[in-house]
PDB file of C-alpha atoms in Angstrom:
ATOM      1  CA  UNK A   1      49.594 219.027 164.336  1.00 30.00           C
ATOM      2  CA  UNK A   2      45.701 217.867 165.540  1.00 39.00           C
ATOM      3  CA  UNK A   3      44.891 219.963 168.059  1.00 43.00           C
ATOM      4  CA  UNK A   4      42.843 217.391 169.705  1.00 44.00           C
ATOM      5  CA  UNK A   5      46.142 215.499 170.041  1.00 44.00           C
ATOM      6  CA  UNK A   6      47.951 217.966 171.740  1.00 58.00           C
ATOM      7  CA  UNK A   7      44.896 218.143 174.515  1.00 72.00           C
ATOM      8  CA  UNK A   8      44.513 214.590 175.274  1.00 71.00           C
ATOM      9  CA  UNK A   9      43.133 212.943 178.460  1.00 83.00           C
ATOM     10  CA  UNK A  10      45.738 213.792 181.246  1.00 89.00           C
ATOM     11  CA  UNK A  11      46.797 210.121 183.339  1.00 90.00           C
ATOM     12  CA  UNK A  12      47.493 210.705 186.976  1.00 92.00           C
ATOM     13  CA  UNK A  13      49.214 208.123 188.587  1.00 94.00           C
ATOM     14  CA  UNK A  14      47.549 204.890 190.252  1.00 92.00           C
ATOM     15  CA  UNK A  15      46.128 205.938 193.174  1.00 90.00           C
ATOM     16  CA  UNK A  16      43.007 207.288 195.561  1.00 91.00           C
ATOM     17  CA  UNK A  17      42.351 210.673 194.041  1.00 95.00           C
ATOM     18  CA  UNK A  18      38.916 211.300 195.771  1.00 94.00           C
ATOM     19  CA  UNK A  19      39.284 215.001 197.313  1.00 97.00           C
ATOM     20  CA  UNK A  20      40.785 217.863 195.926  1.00 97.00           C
ATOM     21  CA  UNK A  21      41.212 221.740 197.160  1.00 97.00           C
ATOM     22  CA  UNK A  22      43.086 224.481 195.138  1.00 97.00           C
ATOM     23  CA  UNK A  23      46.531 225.019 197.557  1.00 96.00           C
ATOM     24  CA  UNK A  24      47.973 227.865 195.387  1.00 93.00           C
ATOM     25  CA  UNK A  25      46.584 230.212 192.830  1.00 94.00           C
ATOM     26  CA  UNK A  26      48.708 233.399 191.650  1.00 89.00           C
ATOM     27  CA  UNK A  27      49.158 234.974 188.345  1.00 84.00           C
ATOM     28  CA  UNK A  28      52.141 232.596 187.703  1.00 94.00           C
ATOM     29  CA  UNK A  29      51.122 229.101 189.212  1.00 96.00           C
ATOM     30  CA  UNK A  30      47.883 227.506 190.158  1.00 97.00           C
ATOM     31  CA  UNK A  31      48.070 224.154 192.071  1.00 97.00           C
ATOM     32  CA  UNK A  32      45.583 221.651 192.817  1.00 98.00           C
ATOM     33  CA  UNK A  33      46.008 219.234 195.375  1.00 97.00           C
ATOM     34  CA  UNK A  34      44.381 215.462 195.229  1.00 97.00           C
ATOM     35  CA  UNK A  35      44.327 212.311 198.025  1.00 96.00           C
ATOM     36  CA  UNK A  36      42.299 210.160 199.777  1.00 95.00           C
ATOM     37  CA  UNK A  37      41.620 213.029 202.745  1.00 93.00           C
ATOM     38  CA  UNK A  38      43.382 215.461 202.880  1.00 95.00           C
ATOM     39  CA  UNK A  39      43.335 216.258 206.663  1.00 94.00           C
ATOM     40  CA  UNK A  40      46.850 215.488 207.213  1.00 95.00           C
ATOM     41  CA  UNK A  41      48.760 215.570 203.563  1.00 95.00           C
ATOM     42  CA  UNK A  42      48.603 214.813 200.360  1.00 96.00           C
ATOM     43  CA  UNK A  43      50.012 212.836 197.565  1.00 96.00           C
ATOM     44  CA  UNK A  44      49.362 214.585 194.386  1.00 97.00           C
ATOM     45  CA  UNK A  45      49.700 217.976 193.091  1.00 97.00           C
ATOM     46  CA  UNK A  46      48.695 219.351 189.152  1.00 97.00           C
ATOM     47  CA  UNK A  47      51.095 222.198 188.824  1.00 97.00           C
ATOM     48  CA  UNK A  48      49.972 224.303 186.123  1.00 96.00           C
ATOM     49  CA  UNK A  49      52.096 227.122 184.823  1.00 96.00           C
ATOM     50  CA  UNK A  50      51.241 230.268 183.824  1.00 93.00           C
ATOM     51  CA  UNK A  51      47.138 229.707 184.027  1.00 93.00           C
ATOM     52  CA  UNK A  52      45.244 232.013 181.620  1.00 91.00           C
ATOM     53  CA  UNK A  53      41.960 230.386 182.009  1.00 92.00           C
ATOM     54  CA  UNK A  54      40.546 228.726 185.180  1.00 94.00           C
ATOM     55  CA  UNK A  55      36.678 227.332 185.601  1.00 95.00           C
ATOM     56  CA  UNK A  56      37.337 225.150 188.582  1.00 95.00           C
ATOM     57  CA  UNK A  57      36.090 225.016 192.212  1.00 97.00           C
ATOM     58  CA  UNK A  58      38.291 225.496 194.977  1.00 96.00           C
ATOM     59  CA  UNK A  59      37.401 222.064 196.848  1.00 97.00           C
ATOM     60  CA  UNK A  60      36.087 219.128 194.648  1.00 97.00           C
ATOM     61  CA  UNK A  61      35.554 215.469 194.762  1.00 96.00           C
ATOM     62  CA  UNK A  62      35.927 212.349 192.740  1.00 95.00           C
ATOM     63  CA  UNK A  63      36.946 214.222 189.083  1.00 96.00           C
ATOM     64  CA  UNK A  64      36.904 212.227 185.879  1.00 95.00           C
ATOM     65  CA  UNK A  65      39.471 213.985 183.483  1.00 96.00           C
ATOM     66  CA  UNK A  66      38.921 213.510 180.096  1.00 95.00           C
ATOM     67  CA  UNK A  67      40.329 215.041 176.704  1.00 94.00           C
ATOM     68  CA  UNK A  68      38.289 219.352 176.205  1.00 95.00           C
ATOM     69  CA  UNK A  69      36.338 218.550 173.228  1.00 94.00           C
ATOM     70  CA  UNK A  70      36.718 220.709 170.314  1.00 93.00           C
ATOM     71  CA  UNK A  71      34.205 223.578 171.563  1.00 93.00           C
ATOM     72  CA  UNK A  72      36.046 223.729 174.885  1.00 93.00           C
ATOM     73  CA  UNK A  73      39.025 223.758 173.009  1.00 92.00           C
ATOM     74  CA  UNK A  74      37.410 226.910 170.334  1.00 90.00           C
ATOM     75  CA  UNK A  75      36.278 228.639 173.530  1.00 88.00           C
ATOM     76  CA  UNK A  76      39.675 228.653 175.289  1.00 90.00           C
ATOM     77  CA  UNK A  77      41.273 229.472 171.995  1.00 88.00           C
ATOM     78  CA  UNK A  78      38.565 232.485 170.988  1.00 86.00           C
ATOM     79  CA  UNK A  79      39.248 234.128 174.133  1.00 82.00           C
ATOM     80  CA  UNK A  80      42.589 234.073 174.397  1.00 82.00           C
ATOM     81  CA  UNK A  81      42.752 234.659 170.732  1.00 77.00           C
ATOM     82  CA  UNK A  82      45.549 231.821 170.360  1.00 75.00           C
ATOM     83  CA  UNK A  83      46.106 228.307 171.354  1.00 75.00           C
ATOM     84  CA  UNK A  84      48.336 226.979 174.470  1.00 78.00           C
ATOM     85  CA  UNK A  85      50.071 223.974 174.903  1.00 84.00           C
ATOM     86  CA  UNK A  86      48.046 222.516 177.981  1.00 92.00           C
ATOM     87  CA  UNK A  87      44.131 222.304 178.113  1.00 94.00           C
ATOM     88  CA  UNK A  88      42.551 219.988 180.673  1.00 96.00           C
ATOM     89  CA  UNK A  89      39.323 219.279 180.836  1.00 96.00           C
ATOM     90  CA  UNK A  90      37.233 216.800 184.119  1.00 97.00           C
ATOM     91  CA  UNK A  91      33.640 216.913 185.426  1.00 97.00           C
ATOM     92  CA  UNK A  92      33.672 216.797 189.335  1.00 97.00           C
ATOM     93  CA  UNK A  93      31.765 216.456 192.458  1.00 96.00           C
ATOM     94  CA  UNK A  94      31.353 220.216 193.983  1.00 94.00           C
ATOM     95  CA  UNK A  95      28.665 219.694 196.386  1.00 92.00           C
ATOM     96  CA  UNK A  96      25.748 220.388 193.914  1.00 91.00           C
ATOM     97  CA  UNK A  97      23.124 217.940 192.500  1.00 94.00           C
ATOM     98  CA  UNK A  98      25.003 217.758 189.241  1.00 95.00           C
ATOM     99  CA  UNK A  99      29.014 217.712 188.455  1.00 95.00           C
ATOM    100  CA  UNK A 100      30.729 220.418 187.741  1.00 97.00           C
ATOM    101  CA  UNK A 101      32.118 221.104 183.969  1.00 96.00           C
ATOM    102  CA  UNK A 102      36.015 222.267 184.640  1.00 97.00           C
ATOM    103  CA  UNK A 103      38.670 223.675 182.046  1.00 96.00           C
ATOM    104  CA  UNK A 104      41.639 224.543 182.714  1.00 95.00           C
ATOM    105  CA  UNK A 105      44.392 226.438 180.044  1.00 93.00           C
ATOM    106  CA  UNK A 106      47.668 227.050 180.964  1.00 93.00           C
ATOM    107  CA  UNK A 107      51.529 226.948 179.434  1.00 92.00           C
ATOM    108  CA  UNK A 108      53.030 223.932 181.268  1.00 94.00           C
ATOM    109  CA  UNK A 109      51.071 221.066 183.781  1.00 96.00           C
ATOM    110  CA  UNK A 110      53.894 219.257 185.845  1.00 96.00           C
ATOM    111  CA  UNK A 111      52.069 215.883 187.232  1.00 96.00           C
ATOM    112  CA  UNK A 112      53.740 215.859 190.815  1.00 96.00           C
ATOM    113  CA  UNK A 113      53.350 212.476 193.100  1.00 95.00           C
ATOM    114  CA  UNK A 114      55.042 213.117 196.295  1.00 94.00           C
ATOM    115  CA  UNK A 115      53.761 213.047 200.416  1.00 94.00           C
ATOM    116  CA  UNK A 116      53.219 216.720 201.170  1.00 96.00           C
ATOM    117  CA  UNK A 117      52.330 216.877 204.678  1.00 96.00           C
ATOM    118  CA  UNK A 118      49.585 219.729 205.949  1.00 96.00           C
ATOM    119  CA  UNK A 119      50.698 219.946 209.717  1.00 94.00           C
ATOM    120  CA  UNK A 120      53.936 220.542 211.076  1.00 95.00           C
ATOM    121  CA  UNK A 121      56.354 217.196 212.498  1.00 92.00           C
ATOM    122  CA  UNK A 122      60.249 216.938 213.002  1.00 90.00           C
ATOM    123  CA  UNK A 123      60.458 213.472 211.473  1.00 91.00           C
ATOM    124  CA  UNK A 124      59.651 213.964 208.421  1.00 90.00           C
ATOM    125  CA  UNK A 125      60.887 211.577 206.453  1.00 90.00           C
ATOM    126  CA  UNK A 126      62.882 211.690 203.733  1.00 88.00           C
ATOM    127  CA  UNK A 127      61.364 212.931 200.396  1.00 84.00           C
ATOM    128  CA  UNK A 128      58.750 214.596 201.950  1.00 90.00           C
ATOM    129  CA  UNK A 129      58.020 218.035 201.854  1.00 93.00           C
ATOM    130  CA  UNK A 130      55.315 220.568 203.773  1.00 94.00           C
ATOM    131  CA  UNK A 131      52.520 222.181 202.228  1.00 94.00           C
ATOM    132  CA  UNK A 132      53.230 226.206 202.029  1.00 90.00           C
ATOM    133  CA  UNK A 133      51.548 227.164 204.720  1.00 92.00           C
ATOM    134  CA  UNK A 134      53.151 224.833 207.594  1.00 94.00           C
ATOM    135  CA  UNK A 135      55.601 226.464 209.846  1.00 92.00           C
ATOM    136  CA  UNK A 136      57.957 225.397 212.062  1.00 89.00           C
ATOM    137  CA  UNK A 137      56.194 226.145 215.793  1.00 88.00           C
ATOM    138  CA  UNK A 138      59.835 227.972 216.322  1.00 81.00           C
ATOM    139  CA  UNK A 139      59.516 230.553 213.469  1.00 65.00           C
TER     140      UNK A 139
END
């Protein structure tokens, strides 16, 4: 099989995907977060499973994923000596004068589009869910 077929261009669903912050990052999940603002919740996560290579701020803006080109794709491969199933690739807004160059290699990516809210409520509403670190003010 190509190997630039099998690391094409991720598609996130339609939507305003302007900030992002990494919520979760252990050595068997890292998550990234996307919305509009995400003050109060957001609406998109990039669940990536089983990460073994991660060049990627923690908060970034406005990212334009696109397919790793073969040299990312050599890079990833050389020093992991072996090819995964997931590579994504995006230039982003970090805060400097010039994007940011991210890569990302992992075993899985689960696209998840879902309202996860950042502060605690009691009406929640139905297919909604709280971000890991909200509590209920009784616990």
């Amino acid at each position: 099989m190509d190997v630039e077929r099998r690391h094409a261009e991720i598609q996130l669903p339609e939507g305003s995907w302007w900030d992002w912050q990494v919520i979760a990052w252990d050595c068997g999940q890292l998550r990234l977060a996307g919305g509009h603002d995400l003050t109060y919740h957001h609406g998109l996560e990039l669940v990536f499973d089983d990460p073994v290579f991660v060049r990627c701020p923690s908060n970034f803006h406005d990212p334009t994923f696109r397919a790793p080109s073969p040299d990312e794709i050599l890079q990833v491969t050389r020093q992991l000596r072996g090819e995964l199933p997931v590579v994504v690739a995006f230039e982003a807004d970090a805060g400097g004068q010039e994007p940011v160059s991210c890569l990302i290699a992992a075993e899985r990516l689960k696209i998840v589009h879902e309202t996860v809210l950042r502060y605690w409520r009691e009406d929640a509403a139905p297919g909604q869910r709280f971000a890991p670190w909200v509590r209920s003010p009784v616990q």
